[in-house]
CSV table of C-alpha atoms in Angstrom, one decimal:
chain,number,residue,atom,x,y,z
A,1002,MET,CA,170.8,-162.9,-106.7
A,1003,ASN,CA,167.2,-161.8,-105.8
A,1004,THR,CA,166.9,-159.9,-109.1
A,1005,ALA,CA,167.9,-163.0,-111.1
A,1006,GLY,CA,165.6,-165.2,-109.1
A,1007,HIS,CA,162.7,-162.8,-109.8
A,1008,SER,CA,163.5,-162.7,-113.5
A,1009,GLU,CA,163.5,-166.5,-113.8
A,1010,ALA,CA,160.1,-166.7,-111.9
A,1011,THR,CA,158.7,-164.2,-114.3
A,1012,GLU,CA,159.9,-166.1,-117.3
A,1013,ARG,CA,158.3,-169.3,-116.1
A,1014,ARG,CA,154.9,-167.6,-116.1
A,1015,GLY,CA,154.8,-167.6,-119.8
A,1016,LEU,CA,154.3,-170.4,-122.3
A,1017,GLU,CA,156.9,-173.1,-122.3
A,1018,LEU,CA,156.6,-175.0,-125.6
A,1019,THR,CA,159.0,-177.9,-126.1
A,1020,PRO,CA,160.0,-180.0,-129.1
A,1021,PHE,CA,158.9,-183.7,-129.3
A,1022,ARG,CA,159.3,-186.6,-131.7
A,1023,GLY,CA,156.0,-186.6,-133.5
A,1024,LEU,CA,154.1,-189.8,-134.5
A,1025,ARG,CA,153.0,-189.5,-138.2
A,1026,TYR,CA,151.4,-191.7,-140.7
A,1027,ASP,CA,153.6,-193.3,-143.3
A,1028,PRO,CA,152.0,-192.1,-146.6
A,1029,ASP,CA,153.3,-195.2,-148.4
A,1030,LEU,CA,151.2,-197.4,-146.1
A,1031,VAL,CA,147.9,-195.6,-146.0
A,1032,GLY,CA,145.4,-194.9,-148.8
A,1033,SER,CA,145.9,-191.1,-148.5
A,1034,LEU,CA,146.6,-188.7,-145.7
A,1035,ALA,CA,143.2,-187.1,-146.2
A,1036,ALA,CA,141.5,-190.4,-145.7
A,1037,VAL,CA,143.1,-191.1,-142.3
A,1038,THR,CA,142.4,-187.7,-140.8
A,1039,SER,CA,139.3,-186.7,-138.8
A,1040,PRO,CA,137.8,-183.6,-137.2
A,1041,PRO,CA,138.5,-183.4,-133.4
A,1042,TYR,CA,136.7,-186.1,-131.4
A,1043,ASP,CA,133.9,-183.8,-130.1
A,1044,VAL,CA,133.1,-182.4,-133.6
A,1045,VAL,CA,132.5,-185.8,-135.2
A,1046,VAL,CA,128.7,-186.1,-135.8
A,1047,ARG,CA,127.7,-189.5,-134.4
A,1048,PRO,CA,126.9,-192.0,-135.6
A,1049,ASP,CA,126.8,-190.9,-139.2
A,1050,GLY,CA,130.1,-189.1,-139.4
A,1051,LEU,CA,131.8,-191.7,-137.3
A,1052,HIS,CA,130.8,-194.5,-139.7
A,1053,HIS,CA,131.8,-192.4,-142.6
A,1054,LEU,CA,135.3,-191.9,-141.2
A,1055,GLN,CA,135.7,-195.5,-140.3
A,1056,ASP,CA,134.8,-196.5,-143.8
A,1057,SER,CA,137.0,-194.0,-145.5
A,1058,ASP,CA,140.3,-195.8,-144.5
A,1059,PRO,CA,141.0,-198.8,-142.1
A,1060,HIS,CA,143.6,-196.6,-140.5
A,1061,ASN,CA,141.5,-193.5,-139.9
A,1062,ILE,CA,142.5,-191.8,-136.7
A,1063,VAL,CA,138.8,-191.9,-135.5
A,1064,ARG,CA,139.6,-195.5,-134.6
A,1065,LEU,CA,141.9,-194.2,-131.9
A,1066,ILE,CA,140.1,-191.0,-130.8
A,1067,LEU,CA,136.6,-192.6,-130.8
A,1068,PRO,CA,137.0,-196.3,-130.4
A,1069,GLN,CA,133.8,-198.4,-130.7
A,1070,ALA,CA,133.1,-201.3,-128.3
A,1071,THR,CA,130.4,-202.3,-125.9
A,1072,THR,CA,132.1,-201.1,-122.7
A,1073,VAL,CA,134.4,-198.2,-121.8
A,1074,GLY,CA,137.2,-200.5,-120.9
A,1075,ALA,CA,136.9,-202.4,-124.0
A,1076,ARG,CA,136.9,-199.2,-126.1
A,1077,ASN,CA,140.1,-198.0,-124.5
A,1078,GLU,CA,141.8,-201.4,-124.7
A,1079,GLN,CA,140.8,-201.5,-128.4
A,1080,ALA,CA,142.4,-198.1,-129.0
A,1081,ALA,CA,145.6,-199.0,-127.3
A,1082,ASP,CA,145.8,-202.3,-129.2
A,1083,THR,CA,145.1,-200.5,-132.4
A,1084,LEU,CA,147.9,-197.9,-131.7
A,1085,HIS,CA,150.4,-200.5,-130.9
A,1086,ARG,CA,149.6,-202.6,-134.0
A,1087,TRP,CA,150.0,-199.5,-136.2
A,1088,LEU,CA,153.3,-198.7,-134.7
A,1089,SER,CA,154.5,-202.3,-135.1
A,1090,GLU,CA,153.3,-202.4,-138.7
A,1091,GLY,CA,155.0,-199.0,-139.4
A,1092,VAL,CA,151.7,-197.3,-140.3
A,1093,LEU,CA,152.7,-194.8,-137.7
A,1094,THR,CA,156.3,-193.9,-137.4
A,1095,THR,CA,158.3,-191.7,-135.0
A,1096,ASP,CA,160.2,-188.7,-136.5
A,1097,PRO,CA,163.9,-189.2,-136.0
A,1098,GLU,CA,164.6,-186.0,-133.9
A,1099,PRO,CA,162.5,-183.8,-131.6
A,1100,GLY,CA,161.0,-180.7,-133.2
A,1101,LEU,CA,158.1,-178.3,-133.2
A,1102,TYR,CA,155.8,-178.3,-136.1
A,1103,VAL,CA,154.5,-175.4,-138.2
A,1104,TYR,CA,150.9,-176.2,-139.3
A,1105,GLU,CA,148.9,-174.4,-142.0
A,1106,GLN,CA,145.3,-174.6,-143.0
A,1107,ARG,CA,143.6,-172.9,-145.9
A,1108,ASP,CA,140.1,-173.0,-147.3
A,1109,GLY,CA,138.8,-171.9,-150.7
A,1110,ASN,CA,137.5,-168.6,-149.4
A,1111,GLY,CA,140.7,-166.9,-148.6
A,1112,LEU,CA,141.2,-168.2,-145.0
A,1113,LEU,CA,144.8,-168.8,-144.0
A,1114,GLN,CA,145.7,-170.0,-140.5
A,1115,ARG,CA,149.2,-170.9,-139.3
A,1116,GLY,CA,150.5,-171.9,-135.9
A,1117,VAL,CA,153.0,-174.0,-134.1
A,1118,ILE,CA,152.4,-177.5,-132.7
A,1119,GLY,CA,154.4,-178.6,-129.6
A,1120,ALA,CA,154.4,-180.1,-126.2
A,1121,LEU,CA,153.3,-177.3,-123.8
A,1122,ARG,CA,154.2,-177.4,-120.1
A,1123,LEU,CA,150.9,-177.7,-118.1
A,1124,SER,CA,150.1,-174.9,-115.6
A,1125,ASP,CA,147.4,-174.3,-112.9
A,1126,PRO,CA,144.7,-171.7,-113.6
A,1127,SER,CA,146.1,-169.6,-110.8
A,1128,GLU,CA,149.3,-169.0,-112.8
A,1129,GLY,CA,147.4,-167.2,-115.5
A,1130,VAL,CA,149.4,-168.8,-118.3
A,1131,VAL,CA,146.7,-170.7,-120.0
A,1132,LEU,CA,143.2,-169.2,-119.7
A,1133,PRO,CA,140.1,-171.4,-119.9
A,1134,HIS,CA,136.9,-169.7,-120.9
A,1135,GLU,CA,134.4,-172.6,-120.4
A,1136,ASP,CA,133.4,-175.1,-117.8
A,1137,VAL,CA,133.9,-178.8,-118.4
A,1138,MET,CA,131.7,-181.8,-118.0
A,1139,PRO,CA,133.3,-184.3,-115.5
A,1140,HIS,CA,132.2,-187.4,-117.4
A,1141,VAL,CA,133.9,-186.2,-120.6
A,1142,VAL,CA,137.2,-185.5,-118.7
A,1143,ALA,CA,137.0,-189.0,-117.2
A,1144,ASP,CA,136.4,-190.5,-120.6
A,1145,ARG,CA,139.3,-188.7,-122.2
A,1146,ALA,CA,141.6,-189.5,-119.3
A,1147,ALA,CA,140.9,-193.2,-119.5
A,1148,LEU,CA,141.7,-193.1,-123.3
A,1149,MET,CA,145.0,-191.2,-122.7
A,1150,ARG,CA,146.0,-193.6,-119.9
A,1151,ALA,CA,145.3,-196.6,-122.1
A,1152,THR,CA,147.1,-195.3,-125.2
A,1153,SER,CA,149.8,-193.3,-123.3
A,1154,ALA,CA,149.5,-190.7,-126.1
A,1155,ASN,CA,148.2,-187.3,-126.9
A,1156,LEU,CA,146.1,-188.3,-130.0
A,1157,GLU,CA,145.2,-184.8,-131.2
A,1158,PRO,CA,146.3,-181.2,-130.4
A,1159,LEU,CA,144.3,-178.7,-128.6
A,1160,LEU,CA,143.8,-175.2,-130.2
A,1161,LEU,CA,145.2,-172.3,-128.2
A,1162,THR,CA,145.5,-168.7,-129.2
A,1163,TYR,CA,147.9,-165.9,-128.1
A,1164,ARG,CA,148.5,-162.3,-129.3
A,1165,GLY,CA,151.9,-161.7,-130.9
A,1166,ASN,CA,153.9,-158.5,-130.4
A,1167,GLY,CA,155.0,-158.1,-134.0
A,1168,GLN,CA,158.8,-158.0,-133.3
A,1169,PRO,CA,161.2,-159.2,-135.9
A,1170,ALA,CA,162.2,-162.3,-134.0
A,1171,ASP,CA,158.8,-163.4,-132.9
A,1172,THR,CA,157.2,-166.8,-133.5
A,1173,THR,CA,155.1,-165.6,-136.5
A,1174,THR,CA,158.2,-164.3,-138.3
A,1175,VAL,CA,159.8,-167.8,-138.0
A,1176,VAL,CA,156.6,-169.5,-139.0
A,1177,GLU,CA,156.1,-167.5,-142.1
A,1178,ARG,CA,159.7,-168.0,-143.3
A,1179,ILE,CA,159.5,-171.8,-142.7
A,1180,ALA,CA,156.2,-171.9,-144.6
A,1181,LYS,CA,158.0,-171.0,-147.7
A,1182,ASP,CA,160.0,-174.2,-147.6
A,1183,PRO,CA,158.8,-177.6,-149.0
A,1184,ALA,CA,156.3,-179.1,-146.6
A,1185,LEU,CA,156.8,-182.3,-144.7
A,1186,LEU,CA,153.3,-183.3,-145.7
A,1187,SER,CA,150.5,-181.8,-147.6
A,1188,THR,CA,146.9,-182.9,-148.1
A,1189,THR,CA,143.4,-181.6,-148.8
A,1190,THR,CA,140.5,-183.0,-146.8
A,1191,GLU,CA,137.0,-183.6,-148.1
A,1192,ASP,CA,135.7,-180.3,-146.3
A,1193,GLY,CA,137.9,-178.4,-148.8
A,1194,TYR,CA,140.7,-177.4,-146.3
A,1195,SER,CA,144.2,-177.9,-147.4
A,1196,HIS,CA,146.8,-178.9,-144.7
A,1197,ARG,CA,150.5,-178.5,-144.7
A,1198,LEU,CA,153.0,-179.4,-142.0
A,1199,TRP,CA,156.7,-178.5,-141.5
A,1200,SER,CA,159.2,-179.8,-138.9
A,1201,VAL,CA,161.2,-177.2,-137.1
A,1202,THR,CA,164.4,-178.6,-135.7
A,1203,ASP,CA,167.0,-175.8,-136.2
A,1204,PRO,CA,168.3,-174.7,-132.7
A,1205,THR,CA,168.2,-171.1,-133.6
A,1206,ASP,CA,164.6,-171.3,-134.8
A,1207,LEU,CA,163.5,-173.3,-131.8
A,1208,ALA,CA,165.1,-170.8,-129.4
A,1209,ARG,CA,163.4,-167.9,-131.1
A,1210,ILE,CA,160.0,-169.5,-130.8
A,1211,GLN,CA,160.5,-170.5,-127.2
A,1212,GLN,CA,161.9,-167.2,-126.1
A,1213,ASP,CA,159.0,-165.3,-127.7
A,1214,LEU,CA,156.3,-167.6,-126.3
A,1215,ALA,CA,157.8,-167.3,-122.9
A,1216,HIS,CA,156.4,-163.8,-122.7
A,1217,HIS,CA,152.8,-164.7,-123.7
A,1218,GLN,CA,149.7,-166.2,-122.1
A,1219,ALA,CA,147.2,-168.3,-124.2
A,1220,LEU,CA,143.4,-168.7,-124.3
A,1221,ILE,CA,142.0,-172.1,-124.8
A,1222,ALA,CA,140.1,-171.9,-128.1
A,1223,ASP,CA,139.2,-175.5,-128.4
A,1224,GLY,CA,140.0,-178.4,-126.1
A,1225,HIS,CA,138.9,-177.5,-122.5
A,1226,HIS,CA,138.1,-181.1,-121.7
A,1227,ARG,CA,141.4,-182.3,-123.0
A,1228,TRP,CA,143.3,-179.6,-121.1
A,1229,ALA,CA,141.5,-180.6,-118.0
A,1230,THR,CA,142.4,-184.2,-118.8
A,1231,TYR,CA,146.1,-183.3,-119.2
A,1232,ARG,CA,146.1,-181.6,-115.8
A,1233,ARG,CA,144.4,-184.6,-114.2
A,1234,LEU,CA,146.9,-187.1,-115.7
A,1235,ARG,CA,149.8,-184.8,-114.7
A,1236,ALA,CA,148.6,-185.1,-111.1
A,1237,GLU,CA,148.7,-188.9,-111.3
A,1238,HIS,CA,152.4,-189.1,-112.4
A,1239,PRO,CA,155.3,-188.0,-110.3
A,1240,SER,CA,157.1,-185.0,-111.8
A,1241,PRO,CA,159.3,-184.7,-113.9
A,1242,SER,CA,157.6,-186.9,-116.5
A,1243,PRO,CA,156.3,-186.6,-120.1
A,1244,TRP,CA,152.8,-186.1,-118.5
A,1245,ASP,CA,154.0,-182.6,-117.4
A,1246,TYR,CA,153.3,-181.5,-121.0
A,1247,GLY,CA,150.4,-181.7,-123.4
A,1248,LEU,CA,150.0,-181.5,-127.3
A,1249,VAL,CA,148.8,-178.1,-128.4
A,1250,LEU,CA,148.5,-176.0,-131.5
A,1251,LEU,CA,149.3,-172.2,-130.7
A,1252,VAL,CA,148.0,-169.6,-133.2
A,1253,ASP,CA,148.8,-165.9,-133.1
A,1254,THR,CA,145.4,-164.2,-133.6
A,1255,ALA,CA,147.0,-160.9,-134.1
A,1256,ARG,CA,148.2,-162.3,-137.4
A,1257,TYR,CA,145.7,-165.1,-138.0
A,1258,PRO,CA,142.3,-164.2,-136.5
A,1259,LEU,CA,140.2,-167.3,-135.7
A,1260,ARG,CA,136.6,-167.7,-136.7
A,1261,VAL,CA,134.1,-168.0,-133.8
A,1262,ARG,CA,131.0,-170.1,-134.3
A,1263,ALA,CA,128.3,-171.5,-132.0
A,1264,ILE,CA,127.8,-174.9,-130.6
A,1265,HIS,CA,124.2,-176.1,-130.8
A,1266,ARG,CA,122.1,-178.3,-128.5
A,1267,LEU,CA,120.0,-181.3,-129.3
A,1268,LEU,CA,117.3,-182.1,-126.7
A,1269,HIS,CA,116.7,-185.8,-126.8
A,1270,GLY,CA,113.1,-187.0,-126.4
A,1271,VAL,CA,111.7,-183.4,-126.2
A,1272,PRO,CA,109.3,-182.7,-129.1
A,1273,VAL,CA,109.4,-179.1,-130.3
A,1274,SER,CA,105.8,-178.7,-129.3
A,1275,ASP,CA,106.6,-179.5,-125.7
A,1276,ALA,CA,109.6,-177.2,-125.6
A,1277,LEU,CA,107.6,-174.4,-127.0
A,1278,ALA,CA,104.6,-174.9,-124.8
A,1279,ALA,CA,106.9,-174.5,-121.7
A,1280,LEU,CA,107.9,-171.1,-123.0
A,1281,ASP,CA,104.4,-169.6,-123.0
A,1282,GLY,CA,104.4,-166.3,-121.3
A,1283,LEU,CA,108.2,-166.4,-120.6
A,1284,PHE,CA,109.7,-165.7,-124.1
A,1285,ARG,CA,108.3,-164.3,-127.4
A,1286,VAL,CA,108.1,-167.0,-130.0
A,1287,ARG,CA,107.6,-166.5,-133.7
A,1288,GLN,CA,107.5,-169.2,-136.3
A,1289,LEU,CA,109.7,-168.7,-139.4
A,1290,ASP,CA,108.7,-170.6,-142.5
A,1291,VAL,CA,112.0,-169.9,-144.3
A,1292,PRO,CA,115.1,-172.0,-145.2
A,1293,LEU,CA,117.9,-172.4,-142.6
A,1294,PRO,CA,120.1,-169.6,-143.9
A,1295,GLU,CA,117.4,-167.1,-143.6
A,1296,ALA,CA,116.4,-168.3,-140.2
A,1297,LEU,CA,120.0,-167.9,-139.1
A,1298,GLU,CA,120.0,-164.3,-140.4
A,1299,ALA,CA,116.8,-163.7,-138.4
A,1300,LEU,CA,118.5,-165.1,-135.3
A,1301,ALA,CA,121.5,-162.8,-135.8
A,1302,ASP,CA,119.3,-159.8,-136.0
A,1303,ALA,CA,117.4,-160.7,-132.9
A,1304,ALA,CA,120.7,-161.5,-131.1
A,1305,CYS,CA,121.8,-157.9,-131.6
A,1306,GLU,CA,118.9,-156.8,-129.4
A,1307,GLY,CA,119.1,-159.4,-126.6
A,1308,ASN,CA,119.0,-163.1,-125.9
A,1309,ALA,CA,117.6,-165.1,-128.8
A,1310,PHE,CA,117.5,-168.8,-129.9
A,1311,LEU,CA,116.2,-170.9,-132.8
A,1312,LEU,CA,114.2,-174.0,-132.1
A,1313,ALA,CA,113.9,-176.6,-134.8
A,1314,GLY,CA,112.9,-180.2,-135.4
A,1315,ASP,CA,109.4,-180.1,-136.6
A,1316,GLY,CA,109.9,-178.8,-140.1
A,1317,ALA,CA,109.9,-175.1,-139.2
A,1318,PHE,CA,112.1,-172.7,-137.3
A,1319,HIS,CA,110.8,-170.9,-134.2
A,1320,LEU,CA,112.6,-167.7,-133.1
A,1321,VAL,CA,112.7,-167.5,-129.3
A,1322,ASP,CA,113.6,-164.0,-127.9
A,1323,HIS,CA,112.6,-161.2,-125.5
A,1324,PRO,CA,112.8,-163.3,-122.3
A,1325,ASP,CA,110.8,-162.1,-119.4
A,1326,PRO,CA,113.0,-159.8,-117.2
A,1327,ASP,CA,111.6,-161.1,-114.0
A,1328,LEU,CA,112.4,-164.7,-115.1
A,1329,LEU,CA,116.0,-163.8,-115.8
A,1330,ALA,CA,116.2,-162.0,-112.4
A,1331,ARG,CA,115.0,-165.2,-110.6
A,1332,THR,CA,117.2,-167.6,-112.5
A,1333,ILE,CA,120.5,-165.9,-113.5
A,1334,PRO,CA,123.2,-165.8,-110.7
A,1335,ALA,CA,123.8,-162.1,-109.8
A,1336,ASP,CA,127.4,-162.6,-108.6
A,1337,ARG,CA,128.9,-162.6,-112.1
A,1338,PRO,CA,129.8,-159.8,-114.5
A,1339,ALA,CA,127.1,-158.4,-116.7
A,1340,ALA,CA,128.9,-159.7,-119.8
A,1341,TRP,CA,128.4,-163.2,-118.4
A,1342,ARG,CA,124.8,-162.7,-117.1
A,1343,THR,CA,123.7,-161.7,-120.6
A,1344,LEU,CA,125.3,-164.4,-122.5
A,1345,ASP,CA,122.9,-166.6,-124.6
A,1346,ALA,CA,124.6,-169.7,-123.2
A,1347,THR,CA,124.0,-168.5,-119.7
A,1348,VAL,CA,120.4,-167.9,-120.3
A,1349,LEU,CA,120.1,-171.2,-122.1
A,1350,HIS,CA,121.7,-173.2,-119.2
A,1351,ALA,CA,120.6,-171.2,-116.1
A,1352,THR,CA,117.1,-170.3,-117.3
A,1353,LEU,CA,115.9,-172.7,-120.0
A,1354,LEU,CA,117.6,-176.0,-119.2
A,1355,ASP,CA,117.6,-175.7,-115.4
A,1356,HIS,CA,114.3,-173.9,-114.7
A,1357,VAL,CA,112.0,-174.1,-117.7
A,1358,TRP,CA,112.8,-177.4,-119.4
A,1359,HIS,CA,114.4,-179.3,-116.4
A,1360,ILE,CA,117.0,-180.9,-118.5
A,1361,PRO,CA,120.3,-182.0,-116.9
A,1362,GLU,CA,123.1,-180.4,-119.0
A,1363,ASP,CA,125.7,-183.0,-118.3
A,1364,ASP,CA,123.7,-186.1,-119.2
A,1365,PRO,CA,124.3,-187.3,-122.8
A,1366,ALA,CA,121.1,-189.3,-122.5
A,1367,HIS,CA,119.2,-186.0,-122.4
A,1368,ILE,CA,121.3,-183.5,-124.4
A,1369,ALA,CA,123.9,-183.5,-127.2
A,1370,TYR,CA,126.3,-180.8,-128.2
A,1371,ILE,CA,126.8,-180.5,-132.0
A,1372,HIS,CA,128.9,-178.0,-134.0
A,1373,ASP,CA,127.3,-178.5,-137.3
A,1374,THR,CA,124.1,-176.4,-137.7
A,1375,ALA,CA,122.4,-178.5,-140.5
A,1376,ALA,CA,123.3,-181.7,-138.8
A,1377,THR,CA,121.7,-180.6,-135.5
A,1378,VAL,CA,118.4,-179.9,-137.4
A,1379,ARG,CA,118.5,-183.1,-139.3
A,1380,LYS,CA,119.1,-185.2,-136.2
A,1381,ALA,CA,116.2,-183.3,-134.4
A,1382,GLU,CA,113.8,-184.0,-137.2
A,1383,ARG,CA,114.8,-187.6,-137.6
A,1384,ASP,CA,114.8,-188.4,-133.8
A,1385,GLY,CA,111.8,-186.3,-132.7
A,1386,GLY,CA,113.8,-184.0,-130.5
A,1387,THR,CA,114.4,-180.3,-130.3
A,1388,ALA,CA,117.3,-178.5,-131.9
A,1389,VAL,CA,118.4,-175.3,-130.0
A,1390,LEU,CA,120.5,-173.2,-132.4
A,1391,MET,CA,122.8,-170.5,-130.9
A,1392,HIS,CA,124.3,-167.3,-132.2
A,1393,PRO,CA,128.1,-167.1,-131.8
A,1394,VAL,CA,129.8,-165.1,-129.1
A,1395,ARG,CA,132.4,-162.4,-130.1
A,1396,GLU,CA,136.0,-163.3,-129.4
A,1397,GLU,CA,136.7,-160.1,-127.4
A,1398,VAL,CA,133.9,-161.0,-125.0
A,1399,VAL,CA,135.4,-164.6,-124.5
A,1400,ARG,CA,138.9,-163.2,-123.9
A,1401,ASP,CA,137.8,-160.5,-121.5
A,1402,LEU,CA,135.9,-162.9,-119.3
A,1403,ALA,CA,138.8,-165.4,-119.4
A,1404,ARG,CA,141.1,-162.7,-118.2
A,1405,GLN,CA,138.8,-161.9,-115.3
A,1406,GLY,CA,138.9,-165.6,-114.4
A,1407,VAL,CA,135.2,-166.1,-115.3
A,1408,THR,CA,134.3,-169.3,-117.2
A,1409,MET,CA,131.4,-169.4,-119.6
A,1410,PRO,CA,128.8,-172.3,-119.7
A,1411,ARG,CA,130.3,-175.3,-121.3
A,1412,LYS,CA,130.2,-175.6,-125.0
A,1413,SER,CA,129.6,-171.8,-125.5
A,1414,THR,CA,131.8,-171.3,-128.5
A,1415,SER,CA,133.5,-173.1,-131.3
A,1416,PHE,CA,136.7,-171.5,-132.5
A,1417,GLY,CA,138.2,-172.5,-135.8
A,1418,PRO,CA,139.3,-173.7,-138.0
A,1419,LYS,CA,140.3,-176.6,-135.7
A,1420,PRO,CA,143.4,-178.7,-136.4
A,1421,ALA,CA,142.8,-181.9,-138.2
A,1422,SER,CA,143.3,-185.0,-136.1
A,1423,GLY,CA,145.8,-187.5,-137.4
A,1424,LEU,CA,148.5,-185.3,-138.9
A,1425,VAL,CA,150.8,-185.5,-135.9
A,1426,LEU,CA,150.5,-187.4,-132.6
A,1427,ARG,CA,152.6,-187.4,-129.5
A,1428,ALA,CA,153.6,-190.6,-127.7
A,1429,LEU,CA,154.4,-190.2,-124.0
A,1430,ASP,CA,156.8,-193.2,-123.9
A,1431,VAL,CA,159.1,-191.9,-126.6
C-alpha cells in the first residue's frame, strides 16, 4: 500500500496535460485564418501593430487579447461581449469532442517546431513541475486576470518546453506521426510562418502523450505573467474546477530547439544624451555610426567579454560596456549565483535602472518592453526616448538558473517561435 501511494505521488509531480474542447474560428465566416491571428498580447507593438491587426479583419483575435476602451473595466467588458457575440454568430465554434492539439510552425529558413497544446494542471513552484525563470510585474498579472475573469477563457496558449527521452512511445513520436495526416487547419501569416493544427482524440494516442509527459518537468519559455494569472485565478475558485488548468503549448526542445532572443527596453522621456551623460565614468561608451545589423554584431562581440548594451534613439548607436567593478559591487545583490549576478538583465535592472537612471522598472509610464529590435529603435527616435538593446541569454543558462529556483529579472528572454494567438482558444465554461 505504501509503495503504491509513493508511486502515485511521484506520478503527480510530472506534467498532467488534459484534453479540452477547443474554440476555433469557422473559416467560412472569417476573411482568412491568417487575418484573424495575432502575436501574443505582449509582443504586439503598440499602437502601430495593434491598429494594423484591428484593421486586418473585424474578427482578429487582438480584439479579445488587447481590447481598446477608455477604462480597464470597459476594456474587459468589451472583450467579454465580443467573445459572446462571436460565439452566438458562429464565428467561433466549439470542437465536438475533447482533444489535445498538435501544432506546427515553419519559416522559410528551415525552422520547424512542433508541440502539443492542451490544458495543463496548475502547480505551485515548490512542486518543481513547471519552472519559471523570470519575475513578473504585478500590474500585468492583475490586468490579465481581470481579462480572463471577464471572458472566462484562456485566449492564447503559453509556450512551455521540456526535454524528451527519445523512447519509441514518447510524445514526439506520436506528434510526428500525426503530422503526416491532413491538418485540421493550415495558414501562413504575414511574417512568413506557416501554421498547421491537428486534433488528437484517439484514446491510445492521448494515453501515450499523457503517460510520457507525467515523467517530465517544464520550463516556462514564454508566458510568465499568464502562468501567474492562471495560478491567481485557480486560488479564487474552489477545486475541482476548470480553473485548475491552463492552456499551454508544450515543445520538446531535445527534438525542436527554440530560438532565444532578447527583449529590449524603451525609456520614455529620457533623451539619449541624458542617458549617456549619467554613464560618464561608470561605463565605457563608444558611438557606432553603422547600420543596425552591424551595431548588433558589435554588441554580440562585446557581450562575449562582459556586460554590454546598445543605446539608440538619436540617429546613432552607442555601445555601452566595461562597467566599473566597484559600481557593480555596490549595486548587484551578492546573495545570488554568479550566473545571475553577471546577467546583462541583472546589471540593467539593479545597476542602470535602479541606481544610475532612477527609472521604475514596473511603471509603463516610464519604460516599455519591446521584442522587435527595429521597432524599439524607431519608437525611441520618434518619441525622443532611449532604446536599450540587449543581447540574448543562452538557453542553458536560463534552464540552469530555473532548476536552482533562481528567477531572472523580468523580460530577460524571448523564446520562440511563439504560438500564434487565435488558432485555438479554451473556454472555461464548456
